[in-house]
XYZ file of C-alpha atoms in Angstrom:
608
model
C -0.664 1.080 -5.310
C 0.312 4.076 -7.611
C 3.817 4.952 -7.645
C 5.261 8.581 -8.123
C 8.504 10.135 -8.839
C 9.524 13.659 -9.657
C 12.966 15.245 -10.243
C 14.407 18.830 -10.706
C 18.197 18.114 -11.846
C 21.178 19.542 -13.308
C 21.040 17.174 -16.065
C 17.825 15.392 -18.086
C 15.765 13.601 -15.390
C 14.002 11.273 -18.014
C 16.147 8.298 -17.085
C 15.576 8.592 -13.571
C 12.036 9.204 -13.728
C 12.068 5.824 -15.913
C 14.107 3.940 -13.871
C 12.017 4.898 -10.491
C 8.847 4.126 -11.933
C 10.756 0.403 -13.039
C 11.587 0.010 -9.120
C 7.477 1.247 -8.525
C 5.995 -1.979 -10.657
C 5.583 -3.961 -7.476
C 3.087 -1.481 -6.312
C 0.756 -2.435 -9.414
C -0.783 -0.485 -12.210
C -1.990 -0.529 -15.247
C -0.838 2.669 -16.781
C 2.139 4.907 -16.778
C 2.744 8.495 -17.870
C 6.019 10.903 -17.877
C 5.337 14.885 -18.219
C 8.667 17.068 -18.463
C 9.591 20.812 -18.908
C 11.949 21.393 -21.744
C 10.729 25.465 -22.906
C 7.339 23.403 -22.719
C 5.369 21.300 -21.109
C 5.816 17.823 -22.908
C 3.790 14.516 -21.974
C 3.807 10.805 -22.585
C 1.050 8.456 -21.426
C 0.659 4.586 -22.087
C -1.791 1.760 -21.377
C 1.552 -0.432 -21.341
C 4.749 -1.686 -19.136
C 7.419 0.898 -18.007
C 9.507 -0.378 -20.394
C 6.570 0.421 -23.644
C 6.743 4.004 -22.214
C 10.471 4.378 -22.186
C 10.416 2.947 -25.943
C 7.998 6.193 -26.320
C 10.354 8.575 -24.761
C 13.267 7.417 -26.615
C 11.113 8.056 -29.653
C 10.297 11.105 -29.095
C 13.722 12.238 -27.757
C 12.136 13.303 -24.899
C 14.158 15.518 -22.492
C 14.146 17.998 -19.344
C 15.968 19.081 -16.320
C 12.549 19.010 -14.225
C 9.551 15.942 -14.578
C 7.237 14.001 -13.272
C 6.301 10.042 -14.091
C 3.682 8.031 -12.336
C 2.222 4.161 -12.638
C -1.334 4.180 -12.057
C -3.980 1.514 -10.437
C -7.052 2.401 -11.952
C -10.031 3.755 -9.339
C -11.712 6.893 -10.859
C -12.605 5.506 -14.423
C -10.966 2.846 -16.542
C -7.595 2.054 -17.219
C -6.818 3.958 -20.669
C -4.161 6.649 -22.035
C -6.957 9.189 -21.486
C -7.093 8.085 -17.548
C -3.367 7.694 -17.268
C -1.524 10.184 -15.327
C 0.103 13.131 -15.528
C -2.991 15.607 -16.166
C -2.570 18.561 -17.160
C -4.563 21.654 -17.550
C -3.133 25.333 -18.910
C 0.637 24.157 -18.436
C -0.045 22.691 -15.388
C 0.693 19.083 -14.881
C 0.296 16.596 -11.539
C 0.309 13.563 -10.905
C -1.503 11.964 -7.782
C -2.095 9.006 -5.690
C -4.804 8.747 -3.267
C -8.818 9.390 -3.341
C -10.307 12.703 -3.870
C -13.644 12.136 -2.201
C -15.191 16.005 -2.956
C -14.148 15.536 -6.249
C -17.553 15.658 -7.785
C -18.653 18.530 -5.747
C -15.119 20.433 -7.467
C -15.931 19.067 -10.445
C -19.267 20.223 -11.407
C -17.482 24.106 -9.710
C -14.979 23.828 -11.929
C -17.250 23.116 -14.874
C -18.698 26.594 -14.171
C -15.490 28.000 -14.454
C -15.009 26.856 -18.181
C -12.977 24.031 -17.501
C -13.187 20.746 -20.065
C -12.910 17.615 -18.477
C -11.206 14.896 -20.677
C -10.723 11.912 -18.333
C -12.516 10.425 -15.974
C -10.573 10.721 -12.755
C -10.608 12.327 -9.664
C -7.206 14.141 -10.342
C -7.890 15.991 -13.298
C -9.521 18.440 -10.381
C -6.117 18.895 -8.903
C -5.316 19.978 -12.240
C -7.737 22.410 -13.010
C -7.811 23.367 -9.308
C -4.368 24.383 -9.262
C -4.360 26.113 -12.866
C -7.456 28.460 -11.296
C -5.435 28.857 -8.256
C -2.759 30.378 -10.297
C -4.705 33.191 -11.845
C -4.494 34.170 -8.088
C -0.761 35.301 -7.782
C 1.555 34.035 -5.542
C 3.539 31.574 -8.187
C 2.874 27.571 -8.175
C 3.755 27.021 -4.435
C 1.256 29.336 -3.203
C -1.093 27.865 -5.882
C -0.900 24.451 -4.939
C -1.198 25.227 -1.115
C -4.594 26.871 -1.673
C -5.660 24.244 -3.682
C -5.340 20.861 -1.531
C -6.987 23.489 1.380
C -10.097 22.698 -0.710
C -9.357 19.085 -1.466
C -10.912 16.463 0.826
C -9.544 12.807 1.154
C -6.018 11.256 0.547
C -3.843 12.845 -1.338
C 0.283 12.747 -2.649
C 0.654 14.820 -5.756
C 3.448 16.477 -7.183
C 3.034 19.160 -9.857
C 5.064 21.336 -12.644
C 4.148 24.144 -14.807
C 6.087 24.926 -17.988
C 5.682 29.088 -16.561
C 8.393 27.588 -13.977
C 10.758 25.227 -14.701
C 13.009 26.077 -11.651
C 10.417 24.121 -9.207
C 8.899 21.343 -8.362
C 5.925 21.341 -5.975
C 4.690 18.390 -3.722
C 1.856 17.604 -1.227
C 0.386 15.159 0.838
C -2.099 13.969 3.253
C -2.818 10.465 3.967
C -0.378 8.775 1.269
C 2.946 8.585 1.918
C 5.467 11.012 0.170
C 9.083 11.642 0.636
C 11.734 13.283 -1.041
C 15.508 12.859 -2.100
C 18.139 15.030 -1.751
C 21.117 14.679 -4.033
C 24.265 17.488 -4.710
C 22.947 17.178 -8.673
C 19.385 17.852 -7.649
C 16.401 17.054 -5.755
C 13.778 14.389 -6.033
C 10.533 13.057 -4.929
C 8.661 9.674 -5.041
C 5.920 7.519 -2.936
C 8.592 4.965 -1.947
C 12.120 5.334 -1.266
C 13.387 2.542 -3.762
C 12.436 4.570 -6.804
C 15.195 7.004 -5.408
C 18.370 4.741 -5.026
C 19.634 4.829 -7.934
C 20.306 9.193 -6.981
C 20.388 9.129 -3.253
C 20.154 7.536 0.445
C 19.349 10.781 1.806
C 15.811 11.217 1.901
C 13.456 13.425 4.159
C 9.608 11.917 4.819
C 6.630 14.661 4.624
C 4.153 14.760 7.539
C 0.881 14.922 7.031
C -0.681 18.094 5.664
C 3.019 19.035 4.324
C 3.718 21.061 1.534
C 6.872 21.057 -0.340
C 8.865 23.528 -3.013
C 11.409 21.473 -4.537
C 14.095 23.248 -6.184
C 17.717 22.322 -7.829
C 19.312 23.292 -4.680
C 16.871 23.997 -1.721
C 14.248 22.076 -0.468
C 11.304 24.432 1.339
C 8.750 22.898 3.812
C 5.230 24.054 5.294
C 3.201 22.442 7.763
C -0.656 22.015 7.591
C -0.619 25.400 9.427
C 1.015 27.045 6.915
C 4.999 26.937 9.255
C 7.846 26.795 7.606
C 9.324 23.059 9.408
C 12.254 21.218 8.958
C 11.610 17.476 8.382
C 14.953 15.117 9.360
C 17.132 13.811 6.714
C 18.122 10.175 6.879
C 20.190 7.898 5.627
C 17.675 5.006 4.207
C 19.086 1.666 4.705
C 18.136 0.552 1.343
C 20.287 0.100 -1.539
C 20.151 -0.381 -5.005
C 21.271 -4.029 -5.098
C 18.483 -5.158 -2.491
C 15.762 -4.443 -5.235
C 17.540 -6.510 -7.960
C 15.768 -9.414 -9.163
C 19.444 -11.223 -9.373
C 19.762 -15.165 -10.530
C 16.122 -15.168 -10.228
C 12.962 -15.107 -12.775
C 11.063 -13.314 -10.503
C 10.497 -11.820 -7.314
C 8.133 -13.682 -5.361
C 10.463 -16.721 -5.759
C 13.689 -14.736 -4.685
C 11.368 -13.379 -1.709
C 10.676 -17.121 -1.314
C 14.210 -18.181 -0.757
C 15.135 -15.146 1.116
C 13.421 -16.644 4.067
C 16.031 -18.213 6.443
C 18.076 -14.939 5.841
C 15.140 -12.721 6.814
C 14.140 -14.892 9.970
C 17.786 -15.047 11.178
C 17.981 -11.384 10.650
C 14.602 -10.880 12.537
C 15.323 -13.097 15.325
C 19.117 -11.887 15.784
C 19.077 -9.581 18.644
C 16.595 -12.071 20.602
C 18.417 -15.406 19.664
C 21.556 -14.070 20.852
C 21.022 -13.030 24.383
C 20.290 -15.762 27.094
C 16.496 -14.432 28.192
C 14.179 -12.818 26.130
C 13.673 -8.773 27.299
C 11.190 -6.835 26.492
C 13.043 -4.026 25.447
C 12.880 -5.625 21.760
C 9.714 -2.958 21.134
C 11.351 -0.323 22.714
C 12.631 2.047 25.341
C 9.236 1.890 27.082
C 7.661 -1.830 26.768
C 8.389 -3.260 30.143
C 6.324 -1.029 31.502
C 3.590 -0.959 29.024
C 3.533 -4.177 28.051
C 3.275 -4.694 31.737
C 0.302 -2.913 32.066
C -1.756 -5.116 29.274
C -4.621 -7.121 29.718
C -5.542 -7.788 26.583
C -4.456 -7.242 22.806
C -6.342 -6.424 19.998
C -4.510 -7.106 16.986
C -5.317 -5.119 13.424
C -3.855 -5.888 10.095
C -4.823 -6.608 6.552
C -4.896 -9.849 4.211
C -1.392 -11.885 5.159
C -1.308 -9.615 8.081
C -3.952 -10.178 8.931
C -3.569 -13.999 8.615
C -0.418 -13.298 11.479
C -2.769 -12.425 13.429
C -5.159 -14.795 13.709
C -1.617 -17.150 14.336
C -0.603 -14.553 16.958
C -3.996 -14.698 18.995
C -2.786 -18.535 19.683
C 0.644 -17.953 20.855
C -0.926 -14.954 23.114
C -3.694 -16.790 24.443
C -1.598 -19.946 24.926
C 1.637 -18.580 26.296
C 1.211 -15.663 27.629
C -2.234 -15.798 28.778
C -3.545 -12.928 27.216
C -7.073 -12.733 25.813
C -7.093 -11.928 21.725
C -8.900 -10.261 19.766
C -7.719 -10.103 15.979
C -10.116 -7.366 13.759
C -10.055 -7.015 10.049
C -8.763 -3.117 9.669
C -11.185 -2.277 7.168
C -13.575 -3.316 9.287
C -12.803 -2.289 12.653
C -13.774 1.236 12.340
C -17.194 0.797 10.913
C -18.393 -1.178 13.388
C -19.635 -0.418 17.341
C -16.950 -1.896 19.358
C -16.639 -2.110 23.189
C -12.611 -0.668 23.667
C -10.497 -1.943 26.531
C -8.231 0.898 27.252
C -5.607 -1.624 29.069
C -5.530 -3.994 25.758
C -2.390 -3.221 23.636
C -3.396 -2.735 20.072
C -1.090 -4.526 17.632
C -1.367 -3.135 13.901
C 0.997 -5.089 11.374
C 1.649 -3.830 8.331
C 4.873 -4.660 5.868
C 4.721 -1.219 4.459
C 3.270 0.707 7.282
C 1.897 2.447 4.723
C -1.618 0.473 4.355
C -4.289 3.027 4.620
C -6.737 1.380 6.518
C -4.348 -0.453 9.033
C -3.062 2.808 9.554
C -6.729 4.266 10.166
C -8.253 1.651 12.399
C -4.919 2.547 14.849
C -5.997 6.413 14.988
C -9.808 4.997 15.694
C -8.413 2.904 18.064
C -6.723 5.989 19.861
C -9.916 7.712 19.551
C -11.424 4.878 21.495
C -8.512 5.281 24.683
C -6.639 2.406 23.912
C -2.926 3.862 25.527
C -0.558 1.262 23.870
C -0.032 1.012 20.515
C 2.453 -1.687 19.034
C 4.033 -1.847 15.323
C 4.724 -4.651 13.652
C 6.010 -3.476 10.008
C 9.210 -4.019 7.620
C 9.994 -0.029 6.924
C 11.485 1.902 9.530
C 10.301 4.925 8.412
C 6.770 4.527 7.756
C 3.824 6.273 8.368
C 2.624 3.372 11.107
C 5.525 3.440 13.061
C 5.618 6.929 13.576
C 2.142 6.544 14.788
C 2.863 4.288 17.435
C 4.338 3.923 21.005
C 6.519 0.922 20.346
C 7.559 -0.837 17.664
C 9.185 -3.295 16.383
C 10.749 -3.800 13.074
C 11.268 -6.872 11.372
C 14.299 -7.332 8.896
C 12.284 -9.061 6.042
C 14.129 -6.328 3.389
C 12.471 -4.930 0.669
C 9.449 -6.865 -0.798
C 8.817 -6.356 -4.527
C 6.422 -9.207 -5.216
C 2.716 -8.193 -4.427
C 2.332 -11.756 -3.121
C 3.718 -11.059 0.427
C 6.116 -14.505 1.827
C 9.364 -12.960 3.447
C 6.869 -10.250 5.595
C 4.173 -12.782 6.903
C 6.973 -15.578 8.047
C 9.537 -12.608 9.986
C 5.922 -10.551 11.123
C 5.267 -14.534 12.714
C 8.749 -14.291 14.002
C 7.749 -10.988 15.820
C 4.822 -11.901 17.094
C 6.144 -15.365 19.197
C 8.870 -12.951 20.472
C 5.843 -10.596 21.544
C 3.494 -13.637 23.185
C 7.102 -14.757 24.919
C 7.896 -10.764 26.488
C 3.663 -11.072 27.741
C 4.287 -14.219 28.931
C 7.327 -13.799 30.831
C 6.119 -10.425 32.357
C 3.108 -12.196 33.497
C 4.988 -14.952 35.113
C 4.103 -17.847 32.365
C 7.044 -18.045 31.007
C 9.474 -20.251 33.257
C 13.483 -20.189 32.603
C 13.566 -23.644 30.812
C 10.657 -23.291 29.087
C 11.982 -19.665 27.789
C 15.720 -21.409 26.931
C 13.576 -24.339 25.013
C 11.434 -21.655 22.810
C 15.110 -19.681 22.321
C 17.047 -22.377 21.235
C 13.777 -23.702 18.943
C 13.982 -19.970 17.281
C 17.643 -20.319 16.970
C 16.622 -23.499 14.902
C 14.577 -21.793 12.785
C 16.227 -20.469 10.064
C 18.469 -23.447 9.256
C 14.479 -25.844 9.635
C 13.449 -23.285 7.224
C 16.178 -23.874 4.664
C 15.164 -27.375 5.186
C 11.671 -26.937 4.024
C 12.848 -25.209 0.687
C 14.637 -28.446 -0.391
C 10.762 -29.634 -0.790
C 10.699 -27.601 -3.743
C 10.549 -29.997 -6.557
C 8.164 -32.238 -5.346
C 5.781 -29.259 -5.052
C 6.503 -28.038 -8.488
C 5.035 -31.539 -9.598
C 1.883 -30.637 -7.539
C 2.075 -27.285 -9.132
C 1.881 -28.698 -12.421
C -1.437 -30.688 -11.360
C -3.416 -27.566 -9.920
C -2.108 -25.953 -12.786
C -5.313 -27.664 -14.797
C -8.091 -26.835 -11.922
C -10.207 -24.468 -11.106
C -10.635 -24.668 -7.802
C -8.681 -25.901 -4.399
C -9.998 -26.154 -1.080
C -7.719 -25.940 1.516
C -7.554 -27.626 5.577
C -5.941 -26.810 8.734
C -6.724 -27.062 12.597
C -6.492 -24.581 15.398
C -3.032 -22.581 14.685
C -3.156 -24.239 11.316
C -6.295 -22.993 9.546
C -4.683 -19.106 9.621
C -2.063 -21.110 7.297
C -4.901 -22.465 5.082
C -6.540 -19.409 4.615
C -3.115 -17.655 4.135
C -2.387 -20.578 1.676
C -5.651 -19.956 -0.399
C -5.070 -16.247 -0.728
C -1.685 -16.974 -2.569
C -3.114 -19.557 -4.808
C -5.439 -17.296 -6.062
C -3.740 -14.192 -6.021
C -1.006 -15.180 -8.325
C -2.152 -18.238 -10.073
C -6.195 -17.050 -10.642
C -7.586 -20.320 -9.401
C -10.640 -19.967 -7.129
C -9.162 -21.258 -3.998
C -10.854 -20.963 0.286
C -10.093 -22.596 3.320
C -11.514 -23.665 6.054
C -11.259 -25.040 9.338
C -11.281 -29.077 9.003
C -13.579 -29.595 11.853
C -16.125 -26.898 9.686
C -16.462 -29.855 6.404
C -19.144 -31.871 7.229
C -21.420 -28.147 8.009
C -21.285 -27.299 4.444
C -18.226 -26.995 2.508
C -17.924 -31.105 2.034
C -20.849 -30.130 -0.538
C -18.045 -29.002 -3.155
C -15.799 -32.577 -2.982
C -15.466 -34.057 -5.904
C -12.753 -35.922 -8.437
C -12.591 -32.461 -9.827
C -11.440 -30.670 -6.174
C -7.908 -30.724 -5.010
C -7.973 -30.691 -1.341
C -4.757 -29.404 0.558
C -4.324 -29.999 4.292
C -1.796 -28.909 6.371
C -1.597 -31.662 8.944
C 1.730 -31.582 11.391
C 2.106 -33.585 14.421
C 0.038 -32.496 16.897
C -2.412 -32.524 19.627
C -5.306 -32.367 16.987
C -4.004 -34.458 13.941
C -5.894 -37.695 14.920
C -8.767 -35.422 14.501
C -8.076 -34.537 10.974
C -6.917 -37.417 10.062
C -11.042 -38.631 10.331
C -11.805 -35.142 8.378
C -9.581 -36.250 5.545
C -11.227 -39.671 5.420
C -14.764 -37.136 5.024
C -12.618 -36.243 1.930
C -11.974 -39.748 0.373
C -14.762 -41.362 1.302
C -16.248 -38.384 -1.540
C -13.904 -39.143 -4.266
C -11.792 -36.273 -3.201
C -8.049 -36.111 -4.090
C -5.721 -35.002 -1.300
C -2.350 -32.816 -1.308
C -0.905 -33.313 2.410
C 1.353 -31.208 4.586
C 2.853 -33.116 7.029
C 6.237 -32.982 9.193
C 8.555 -35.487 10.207
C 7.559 -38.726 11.433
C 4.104 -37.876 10.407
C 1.919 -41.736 9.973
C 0.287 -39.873 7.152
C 1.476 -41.777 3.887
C 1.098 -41.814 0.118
C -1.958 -43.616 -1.204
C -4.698 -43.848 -4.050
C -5.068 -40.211 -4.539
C -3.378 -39.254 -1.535
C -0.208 -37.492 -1.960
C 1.792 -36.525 1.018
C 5.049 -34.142 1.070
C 6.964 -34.256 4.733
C 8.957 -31.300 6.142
C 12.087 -32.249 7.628
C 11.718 -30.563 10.790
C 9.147 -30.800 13.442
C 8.965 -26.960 14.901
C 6.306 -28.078 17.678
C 4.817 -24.250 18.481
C 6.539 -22.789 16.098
C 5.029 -24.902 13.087
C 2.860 -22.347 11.252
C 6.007 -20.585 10.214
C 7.827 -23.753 8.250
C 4.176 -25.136 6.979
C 3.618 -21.102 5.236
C 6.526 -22.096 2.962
C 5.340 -25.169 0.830
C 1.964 -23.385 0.759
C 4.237 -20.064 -1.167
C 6.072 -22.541 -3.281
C 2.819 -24.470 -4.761
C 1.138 -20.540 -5.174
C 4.457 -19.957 -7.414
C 4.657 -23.048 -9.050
C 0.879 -22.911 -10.326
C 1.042 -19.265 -11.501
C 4.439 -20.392 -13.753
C 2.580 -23.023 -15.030
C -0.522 -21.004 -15.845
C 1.718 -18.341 -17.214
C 0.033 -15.101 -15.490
C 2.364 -12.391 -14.278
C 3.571 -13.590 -10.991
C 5.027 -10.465 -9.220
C 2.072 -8.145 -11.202
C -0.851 -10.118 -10.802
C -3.953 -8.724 -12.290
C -5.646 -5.803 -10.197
C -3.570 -6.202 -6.938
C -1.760 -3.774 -5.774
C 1.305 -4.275 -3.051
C 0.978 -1.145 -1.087
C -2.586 -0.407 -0.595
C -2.928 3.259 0.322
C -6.223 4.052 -0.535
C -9.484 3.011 1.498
């Protein structure tokens, strides 16, 4: 979601601050601001692209050796310049991701005070907060540490005051923050890509840490108030990873990336002889050996893995399923299984309320708790026991495609450890499912030469409103996951449902006017929906199939079929994701909305 970057430099930090909030668009927003100290406090907000606000700065000439920028999703009031961050009150300026939930209650306090309220967000208390702090002694560290003690919610911020250019302050407490830490200066931002392009050194906050950033010195207290040193790392991202490259945008570079990312992914596995299941780490065997159960959490495409997973667990390993919305886990009266291993997936590790149902389902005595994420040093994979990390690279697009195919790659590697622990997994069956992953990438490939018959498809949903789209058993995840691409990128109303489900209600919608796409590879139950997509015809409907090799679906009157090269058996859901990506792609281009930005979405949701 909102994206934050601060810098205290021996040189003008208005470049970098640009540039990081350029490698922050993924996240989403609809507003961007820049505050520097240069003798005084100067700041620049716009309703428009990075790119409007850097035209602003270069304007203005504006300059300083310490600033803040920040791209904003709009939650407390509506996106304008008056909403846009940084806020500032008395010299003070911060800017802030997160939800300030006692922010009315410090609002109408602050009001008492004297202080004008111009915007209306939740932040502009942090402003005033800190600026009333401040009348308090103790300098802006001190200052700022008193004031999140009263804040209540989620929270990064980081704050400057033109009384102290020498400093930079930061906090958080439920939204990730980390900082960068360069031999020209120091740095801060929500995501370590907007740092690159100054450093690979970066050190991750805790939660409830404070920070006083300085040109040279980095100081850090706990919740409690201790001074703590955090670990420096070396992040493995670098500035050429993030670049767009030969391609118009991101979500079709993310697209092709996929063979790469599921080789990567599956490399340590696919090269031994037997699958181990030290993949999630030092301690597995033994807790994975203790399992009974799983109950797997996760949001949107994560969430779709899941639902895939709970086949593969159920049907190799043996393992009873449970797969839970994470926004709805915790706000519902569940019965725990303290054996089950919980499963959260995440591509950030970051998402706020995959990262909250985990620490309910802790609360609950669940002792195992599994990660399945793409960022190594994430918030969710600190929180749990094992882990496992998949090697999808950084994913700008807000349309996730590289994450959900290598988080599927994970999670058949997980249902093979359960299953071979449990004593399901024989040795040729286990060489058969190796040598089929070791297939994968190259099958993959394979499905991306499909591309231009999909882009002719594209061009036909282009003019609809609405697509309904089919699947069976381990398939329908894939529809569903297929709808939510269609419409997040392209705007057309799109759901999906199981095939068997048609004739109970949703066969009401078919008409001429309602595309109807079916993923339909060869197996146990495509005779079955072969009969649900004569329901389809027989109602003037006009069907877009998904098939695989040697499939005896053909091309007909208003029956259009595109084959797969490879037949993947098990491991279908993971080629039959990748036409569904292309034709979400294809009918946004066509449509001409903003592919990687769609409207309102946000890639990293960090906020409840």
């Amino acid at each position: 979601m909102c994206g934050i970057v601060g810098a205290i430099a021996d040189r003008n930090v208005v470049p970098t601050l640009l540039e990081g909030l350029r490698r922050l668009e993924y996240r989403g927003y609809d507003s961007a601001g820049i505050a520097v100290v240069n003798g005084k406090l100067e700041r620049l907000r716009s309703t428009g692209r990075v790119n409007e606000l850097a035209r602003l700065a270069g304007q203005r000439g504006l300059s300083g050796n310490v600033g803040i920028a920040h791209t904003r999703w709009a939650t407390h009031g509506v996106p304008s310049e008056r909403n846009a961050h940084p806020h500032v009150s008395g010299g003070v300026s911060v800017v802030h991701n997160g939800i300030i939930e006692n922010y009315d209650e410090m609002r109408r306090k602050l009001i008492t005070q004297g202080y004008e309220f111009v915007s209306d967000t939740d932040t502009e208390v942090i402003a005033h907060l800190i600026h009333s702090q401040l009348a308090a002694g103790g300098g802006l560290f001190e200052a700022v540490r008193r004031s999140v003690a009263e804040l209540a919610g989620a929270y990064a911020i980081a704050v400057i005051h033109e009384s102290d250019p020498a400093q930079l302050v930061v906090a958080r407490m439920g939204a990730p923050l980390l900082l960068g830490l360069a031999d020209h200066g120091n740095f801060a931002a929500s995501d370590a890509a907007a740092l690159v392009q100054v450093t690979q050194r970066v050190m991750h906050l805790e939660e409830g840490d404070c920070a006083e950033v300085g040109l040279r010195a980095v100081r850090v207290l706990d919740a409690h108030g201790r001074a703590v040193e955090r670990p420096v790392r070396t992040s493995r991202l670098t500035a050429g990873a993030v670049e767009l490259g030969p391609y118009r945008h991101y979500m079709h570079k993310e697209i092709h990336e996929q063979p790469m990312a599921l080789a990567s992914t599956l490399e340590t596995a696919t090269r031994a002889q037997a699958i181990s299941p030290g993949l999630f780490g030092a301690n597995a065997e033994r807790m994975l050996g203790e399992t009974d159960a799983a109950l797997i959490l996760a949001c949107g495409t994560s969430y779709h893995a899941g639902m895939i997973a709970r086949h593969w667990l159920e049907g190799l390993a043996g393992v009873p399923c449970n797969v839970e919305i994470a926004s709805e886990y915790r706000y519902r009266e569940s019965v725990p299984d303290p054996r089950a291993l919980v499963v959260a997936i995440s591509q950030s590790g970051e998402t706020a309320d995959t990262i909250a149902a985990l620490r309910h389902a802790r609360t609950l005595g669940h002792r195992c708790c599994l990660a399945i994420c793409n960022v190594p040093e994430s918030a969710l994979v600190r929180d749990s026991d094992l882990n496992f990390l998949t090697c999808a690279g950084p994913e700008i697009g807000v349309a996730s495609t590289k994450a959900f195919t290598t988080q599927l790659a994970a999670l058949v590697l997980l249902a093979m450890a359960l299953a071979k622990l449990r004593g399901r997994l024989g040795p040729e069956r286990e060489r058969t499912l190796l040598q089929m992953l070791r297939r994968l990438p190259l099958a993959l490939q394979n499905v991306l030469g499909t591309e231009p018959r999909i882009r002719v498809w594209a061009e036909q949903f282009a003019q609809r409103g609405h697509a309904l789209f089919l699947g069976r058993g381990i398939h329908y995840p894939i529809a569903m996951e297929g709808a939510l691409k269609l419409k997040e990128v392209s705007y057309i109303h799109a759901e999906a449902c199981p095939a068997g489900e048609l004739k109970h209600g949703p066969l009401a919608l078919v008409d001429r006017q309602m595309p109807v796409i079916a993923i339909a590879p060869r197996d146990a139950l495509l005779e079955k929906l072969k009969s649900n997509l004569q329901e389809v015809r027989a109602r003037g409907g006009e069907l877009y199939v998904v098939a695989d090799r040697e499939s005896p679906l053909a091309d007909g009157d208003a029956v259009h079929v595109i084959r797969i090269p490879d037949h993947a058996g098990v491991l279908s859901p993971i080629l039959h994701a990748v036409p569904l990506q292309l034709l979400a792609y294809h009918a946004a281009l066509a449509r001409g909305t903003d592919v990687d930005k769609p409207r309102n979405l946000a890639k990293s949701v960090t906020v409840e």
